[in-house]
């Protein structure tokens, strides 16, 4: 299980390199979709070493990993309908929309291969269930505002942890 830890370590290393090369102490980490999620995880790692970012800018962050994997499967099915795995499943759903089973060998997303390990790690992510907030200031850009907004729930979670949180609407380019 090292897909996410490796990705997070790369972000942390880049942040430390920036601090060293630019001579800055205060950083803002940001990202879009899964990159925003990685920014949160990196901020947690940095905060654990008392070197957290001053703020986070999270554009349409992936809050629920299982939901994100469903989105990726649907996106792949839309753009590459002929790439569906074996249709011999007993499920009523098309194969790309089914949840990955623990025994499978990962998943292909628009010609990019995610290992089974990566699928499991992503699927286990829930930003709204992680302890605290890794930055004192957070800008959340919500691509699905409204009463069912996952970003609104993350805002409440971070505010309960003492962070200053601002939410703005954000309409990204996803279909």
PDB file of C-alpha atoms in Angstrom:
ATOM      1  CA  UNK A   1       0.000   0.000   0.000  1.00  0.00           C
ATOM      2  CA  UNK A   2       2.177   2.816  -1.191  1.00  0.00           C
ATOM      3  CA  UNK A   3       0.455   4.593  -4.102  1.00  0.00           C
ATOM      4  CA  UNK A   4      -0.928   7.421  -1.954  1.00  0.00           C
ATOM      5  CA  UNK A   5       2.033   7.677   0.431  1.00  0.00           C
ATOM      6  CA  UNK A   6       4.370   7.986  -2.573  1.00  0.00           C
ATOM      7  CA  UNK A   7       2.203  10.648  -4.205  1.00  0.00           C
ATOM      8  CA  UNK A   8       1.907  12.568  -0.933  1.00  0.00           C
ATOM      9  CA  UNK A   9       5.658  12.359  -0.333  1.00  0.00           C
ATOM     10  CA  UNK A  10       6.256  13.811  -3.797  1.00  0.00           C
ATOM     11  CA  UNK A  11       4.065  16.813  -2.956  1.00  0.00           C
ATOM     12  CA  UNK A  12       5.774  17.270   0.423  1.00  0.00           C
ATOM     13  CA  UNK A  13       9.208  17.052  -1.207  1.00  0.00           C
ATOM     14  CA  UNK A  14       8.205  19.628  -3.840  1.00  0.00           C
ATOM     15  CA  UNK A  15       6.952  21.971  -1.103  1.00  0.00           C
ATOM     16  CA  UNK A  16      10.205  21.600   0.838  1.00  0.00           C
ATOM     17  CA  UNK A  17      12.220  22.206  -2.326  1.00  0.00           C
ATOM     18  CA  UNK A  18      10.221  25.374  -2.968  1.00  0.00           C
ATOM     19  CA  UNK A  19      10.848  26.582   0.580  1.00  0.00           C
ATOM     20  CA  UNK A  20      14.559  25.932   0.177  1.00  0.00           C
ATOM     21  CA  UNK A  21      15.007  27.399  -3.310  1.00  0.00           C
ATOM     22  CA  UNK A  22      12.718  30.400  -2.913  1.00  0.00           C
ATOM     23  CA  UNK A  23      13.490  31.043   0.721  1.00  0.00           C
ATOM     24  CA  UNK A  24       9.821  31.207   1.670  1.00  0.00           C
ATOM     25  CA  UNK A  25       8.309  29.849   4.844  1.00  0.00           C
ATOM     26  CA  UNK A  26       4.595  30.270   4.186  1.00  0.00           C
ATOM     27  CA  UNK A  27       3.118  28.092   1.458  1.00  0.00           C
ATOM     28  CA  UNK A  28      -0.339  27.620   0.038  1.00  0.00           C
ATOM     29  CA  UNK A  29      -1.084  24.175  -1.335  1.00  0.00           C
ATOM     30  CA  UNK A  30      -3.773  23.775  -3.943  1.00  0.00           C
ATOM     31  CA  UNK A  31      -5.162  21.404  -6.477  1.00  0.00           C
ATOM     32  CA  UNK A  32      -8.080  20.447  -8.673  1.00  0.00           C
ATOM     33  CA  UNK A  33     -10.123  17.254  -8.102  1.00  0.00           C
ATOM     34  CA  UNK A  34      -7.745  14.469  -6.983  1.00  0.00           C
ATOM     35  CA  UNK A  35      -4.870  16.957  -6.894  1.00  0.00           C
ATOM     36  CA  UNK A  36      -6.810  18.873  -4.236  1.00  0.00           C
ATOM     37  CA  UNK A  37      -7.140  15.657  -2.248  1.00  0.00           C
ATOM     38  CA  UNK A  38      -3.396  15.075  -2.516  1.00  0.00           C
ATOM     39  CA  UNK A  39      -2.845  18.668  -1.320  1.00  0.00           C
ATOM     40  CA  UNK A  40      -4.890  17.889   1.818  1.00  0.00           C
ATOM     41  CA  UNK A  41      -2.972  14.670   2.481  1.00  0.00           C
ATOM     42  CA  UNK A  42       0.357  16.445   1.939  1.00  0.00           C
ATOM     43  CA  UNK A  43      -0.740  19.279   4.224  1.00  0.00           C
ATOM     44  CA  UNK A  44      -1.524  16.697   6.915  1.00  0.00           C
ATOM     45  CA  UNK A  45       1.949  15.193   6.550  1.00  0.00           C
ATOM     46  CA  UNK A  46       3.558  18.633   6.667  1.00  0.00           C
ATOM     47  CA  UNK A  47       1.476  19.729   9.683  1.00  0.00           C
ATOM     48  CA  UNK A  48       2.498  16.563  11.534  1.00  0.00           C
ATOM     49  CA  UNK A  49       6.079  17.905  11.279  1.00  0.00           C
ATOM     50  CA  UNK A  50       5.021  21.398  12.390  1.00  0.00           C
ATOM     51  CA  UNK A  51       5.619  22.717   8.886  1.00  0.00           C
ATOM     52  CA  UNK A  52       2.059  22.844   7.549  1.00  0.00           C
ATOM     53  CA  UNK A  53       0.902  25.188   4.824  1.00  0.00           C
ATOM     54  CA  UNK A  54      -0.606  28.578   5.609  1.00  0.00           C
ATOM     55  CA  UNK A  55      -3.651  27.738   3.510  1.00  0.00           C
ATOM     56  CA  UNK A  56      -5.273  25.281   1.148  1.00  0.00           C
ATOM     57  CA  UNK A  57      -7.056  26.079  -2.126  1.00  0.00           C
ATOM     58  CA  UNK A  58      -9.188  23.074  -3.035  1.00  0.00           C
ATOM     59  CA  UNK A  59     -10.966  23.149  -6.390  1.00  0.00           C
ATOM     60  CA  UNK A  60     -13.765  20.573  -6.549  1.00  0.00           C
ATOM     61  CA  UNK A  61     -11.847  18.241  -4.228  1.00  0.00           C
ATOM     62  CA  UNK A  62     -12.415  14.504  -4.251  1.00  0.00           C
ATOM     63  CA  UNK A  63     -13.944  14.042  -0.814  1.00  0.00           C
ATOM     64  CA  UNK A  64     -15.193  10.473  -1.214  1.00  0.00           C
ATOM     65  CA  UNK A  65     -12.763   8.099  -2.921  1.00  0.00           C
ATOM     66  CA  UNK A  66     -15.373   5.445  -3.718  1.00  0.00           C
ATOM     67  CA  UNK A  67     -17.522   8.040  -5.439  1.00  0.00           C
ATOM     68  CA  UNK A  68     -14.505   9.237  -7.392  1.00  0.00           C
ATOM     69  CA  UNK A  69     -13.763   5.721  -8.625  1.00  0.00           C
ATOM     70  CA  UNK A  70     -17.374   5.445  -9.819  1.00  0.00           C
ATOM     71  CA  UNK A  71     -16.903   8.737 -11.698  1.00  0.00           C
ATOM     72  CA  UNK A  72     -13.718   7.424 -13.315  1.00  0.00           C
ATOM     73  CA  UNK A  73     -15.460   4.213 -14.393  1.00  0.00           C
ATOM     74  CA  UNK A  74     -18.358   6.170 -15.887  1.00  0.00           C
ATOM     75  CA  UNK A  75     -15.970   8.547 -17.654  1.00  0.00           C
ATOM     76  CA  UNK A  76     -14.052   5.634 -19.123  1.00  0.00           C
ATOM     77  CA  UNK A  77     -17.266   3.917 -20.227  1.00  0.00           C
ATOM     78  CA  UNK A  78     -18.385   7.142 -21.914  1.00  0.00           C
ATOM     79  CA  UNK A  79     -15.158   7.833 -23.806  1.00  0.00           C
ATOM     80  CA  UNK A  80     -14.035   4.273 -24.417  1.00  0.00           C
ATOM     81  CA  UNK A  81     -17.171   2.112 -24.599  1.00  0.00           C
ATOM     82  CA  UNK A  82     -15.287  -0.685 -26.374  1.00  0.00           C
ATOM     83  CA  UNK A  83     -12.783  -0.909 -23.505  1.00  0.00           C
ATOM     84  CA  UNK A  84     -15.289  -2.417 -21.074  1.00  0.00           C
ATOM     85  CA  UNK A  85     -13.950  -5.492 -19.305  1.00  0.00           C
ATOM     86  CA  UNK A  86     -15.551  -8.886 -19.924  1.00  0.00           C
ATOM     87  CA  UNK A  87     -19.344  -8.500 -19.931  1.00  0.00           C
ATOM     88  CA  UNK A  88     -19.905 -11.907 -18.336  1.00  0.00           C
ATOM     89  CA  UNK A  89     -20.827 -10.335 -15.010  1.00  0.00           C
ATOM     90  CA  UNK A  90     -24.060 -11.279 -13.301  1.00  0.00           C
ATOM     91  CA  UNK A  91     -24.633  -7.658 -12.289  1.00  0.00           C
ATOM     92  CA  UNK A  92     -27.201  -5.484 -14.013  1.00  0.00           C
ATOM     93  CA  UNK A  93     -24.721  -2.601 -14.227  1.00  0.00           C
ATOM     94  CA  UNK A  94     -22.246  -2.339 -17.085  1.00  0.00           C
ATOM     95  CA  UNK A  95     -18.865  -3.647 -15.920  1.00  0.00           C
ATOM     96  CA  UNK A  96     -17.087  -0.243 -15.840  1.00  0.00           C
ATOM     97  CA  UNK A  97     -19.693   1.083 -13.380  1.00  0.00           C
ATOM     98  CA  UNK A  98     -19.292  -1.733 -10.854  1.00  0.00           C
ATOM     99  CA  UNK A  99     -17.148  -1.325  -7.781  1.00  0.00           C
ATOM    100  CA  UNK A 100     -13.734  -2.921  -8.044  1.00  0.00           C
ATOM    101  CA  UNK A 101     -13.531  -6.251  -6.284  1.00  0.00           C
ATOM    102  CA  UNK A 102     -10.588  -6.904  -3.974  1.00  0.00           C
ATOM    103  CA  UNK A 103      -9.438  -9.719  -6.244  1.00  0.00           C
ATOM    104  CA  UNK A 104      -9.271  -7.666  -9.436  1.00  0.00           C
ATOM    105  CA  UNK A 105      -6.081  -6.298 -10.880  1.00  0.00           C
ATOM    106  CA  UNK A 106      -6.876  -2.600 -10.831  1.00  0.00           C
ATOM    107  CA  UNK A 107      -8.605  -0.465 -13.379  1.00  0.00           C
ATOM    108  CA  UNK A 108      -7.917   1.357 -16.594  1.00  0.00           C
ATOM    109  CA  UNK A 109      -8.963   4.997 -16.804  1.00  0.00           C
ATOM    110  CA  UNK A 110      -8.696   6.513 -20.257  1.00  0.00           C
ATOM    111  CA  UNK A 111      -5.522   4.556 -21.056  1.00  0.00           C
ATOM    112  CA  UNK A 112      -4.017   5.135 -17.604  1.00  0.00           C
ATOM    113  CA  UNK A 113      -3.665   2.039 -15.443  1.00  0.00           C
ATOM    114  CA  UNK A 114      -4.416   2.226 -11.726  1.00  0.00           C
ATOM    115  CA  UNK A 115      -3.092  -0.749  -9.789  1.00  0.00           C
ATOM    116  CA  UNK A 116      -5.407  -2.718  -7.515  1.00  0.00           C
ATOM    117  CA  UNK A 117      -3.467  -1.176  -4.619  1.00  0.00           C
ATOM    118  CA  UNK A 118      -4.145   2.351  -5.890  1.00  0.00           C
ATOM    119  CA  UNK A 119      -7.835   1.552  -6.387  1.00  0.00           C
ATOM    120  CA  UNK A 120      -8.085   0.260  -2.799  1.00  0.00           C
ATOM    121  CA  UNK A 121      -6.263   3.286  -1.365  1.00  0.00           C
ATOM    122  CA  UNK A 122      -8.329   5.788  -3.345  1.00  0.00           C
ATOM    123  CA  UNK A 123     -11.540   3.952  -2.497  1.00  0.00           C
ATOM    124  CA  UNK A 124     -10.791   4.195   1.230  1.00  0.00           C
ATOM    125  CA  UNK A 125     -10.389   8.002   1.167  1.00  0.00           C
ATOM    126  CA  UNK A 126     -12.925  10.186   2.962  1.00  0.00           C
ATOM    127  CA  UNK A 127     -11.635  13.713   3.560  1.00  0.00           C
ATOM    128  CA  UNK A 128     -14.672  14.549   5.676  1.00  0.00           C
ATOM    129  CA  UNK A 129     -13.783  11.771   8.123  1.00  0.00           C
ATOM    130  CA  UNK A 130     -10.128  12.602   8.637  1.00  0.00           C
ATOM    131  CA  UNK A 131      -9.190  14.229  11.941  1.00  0.00           C
ATOM    132  CA  UNK A 132      -8.939  18.000  12.077  1.00  0.00           C
ATOM    133  CA  UNK A 133      -7.917  20.361   9.318  1.00  0.00           C
ATOM    134  CA  UNK A 134      -4.271  20.575   8.191  1.00  0.00           C
ATOM    135  CA  UNK A 135      -4.288  24.319   7.470  1.00  0.00           C
ATOM    136  CA  UNK A 136      -5.670  27.330   9.317  1.00  0.00           C
ATOM    137  CA  UNK A 137      -7.229  28.804   6.161  1.00  0.00           C
ATOM    138  CA  UNK A 138      -9.091  26.943   3.427  1.00  0.00           C
ATOM    139  CA  UNK A 139     -10.716  28.083   0.201  1.00  0.00           C
ATOM    140  CA  UNK A 140     -13.116  25.446  -1.104  1.00  0.00           C
ATOM    141  CA  UNK A 141     -14.341  25.816  -4.671  1.00  0.00           C
ATOM    142  CA  UNK A 142     -17.596  23.862  -4.967  1.00  0.00           C
ATOM    143  CA  UNK A 143     -18.547  22.409  -8.343  1.00  0.00           C
ATOM    144  CA  UNK A 144     -21.873  21.055  -7.028  1.00  0.00           C
ATOM    145  CA  UNK A 145     -23.314  23.697  -4.694  1.00  0.00           C
ATOM    146  CA  UNK A 146     -26.611  22.998  -2.995  1.00  0.00           C
ATOM    147  CA  UNK A 147     -28.093  21.073  -0.130  1.00  0.00           C
ATOM    148  CA  UNK A 148     -26.345  17.809  -1.083  1.00  0.00           C
ATOM    149  CA  UNK A 149     -22.917  19.381  -1.530  1.00  0.00           C
ATOM    150  CA  UNK A 150     -20.052  17.239  -0.225  1.00  0.00           C
ATOM    151  CA  UNK A 151     -17.964  20.427  -0.153  1.00  0.00           C
ATOM    152  CA  UNK A 152     -20.454  21.999   2.287  1.00  0.00           C
ATOM    153  CA  UNK A 153     -19.995  18.990   4.579  1.00  0.00           C
ATOM    154  CA  UNK A 154     -16.202  19.340   4.337  1.00  0.00           C
ATOM    155  CA  UNK A 155     -16.552  23.049   5.169  1.00  0.00           C
ATOM    156  CA  UNK A 156     -18.460  22.210   8.363  1.00  0.00           C
ATOM    157  CA  UNK A 157     -15.878  19.549   9.251  1.00  0.00           C
ATOM    158  CA  UNK A 158     -12.967  21.972   8.820  1.00  0.00           C
ATOM    159  CA  UNK A 159     -14.733  24.775  10.670  1.00  0.00           C
ATOM    160  CA  UNK A 160     -15.373  22.432  13.599  1.00  0.00           C
ATOM    161  CA  UNK A 161     -11.609  21.841  13.638  1.00  0.00           C
ATOM    162  CA  UNK A 162     -11.051  25.609  13.979  1.00  0.00           C
ATOM    163  CA  UNK A 163     -10.125  26.539  10.407  1.00  0.00           C
ATOM    164  CA  UNK A 164     -11.270  29.671   8.595  1.00  0.00           C
ATOM    165  CA  UNK A 165     -13.123  28.313   5.563  1.00  0.00           C
ATOM    166  CA  UNK A 166     -14.533  30.146   2.558  1.00  0.00           C
ATOM    167  CA  UNK A 167     -16.645  28.378  -0.068  1.00  0.00           C
ATOM    168  CA  UNK A 168     -17.186  29.699  -3.566  1.00  0.00           C
ATOM    169  CA  UNK A 169     -18.976  28.220  -6.549  1.00  0.00           C
ATOM    170  CA  UNK A 170     -16.731  26.687  -9.162  1.00  0.00           C
ATOM    171  CA  UNK A 171     -17.883  25.258 -12.447  1.00  0.00           C
ATOM    172  CA  UNK A 172     -15.183  23.003 -13.782  1.00  0.00           C
ATOM    173  CA  UNK A 173     -14.978  21.429 -17.222  1.00  0.00           C
ATOM    174  CA  UNK A 174     -16.254  17.964 -16.372  1.00  0.00           C
ATOM    175  CA  UNK A 175     -19.288  16.692 -18.250  1.00  0.00           C
TER     176      UNK A 175
END
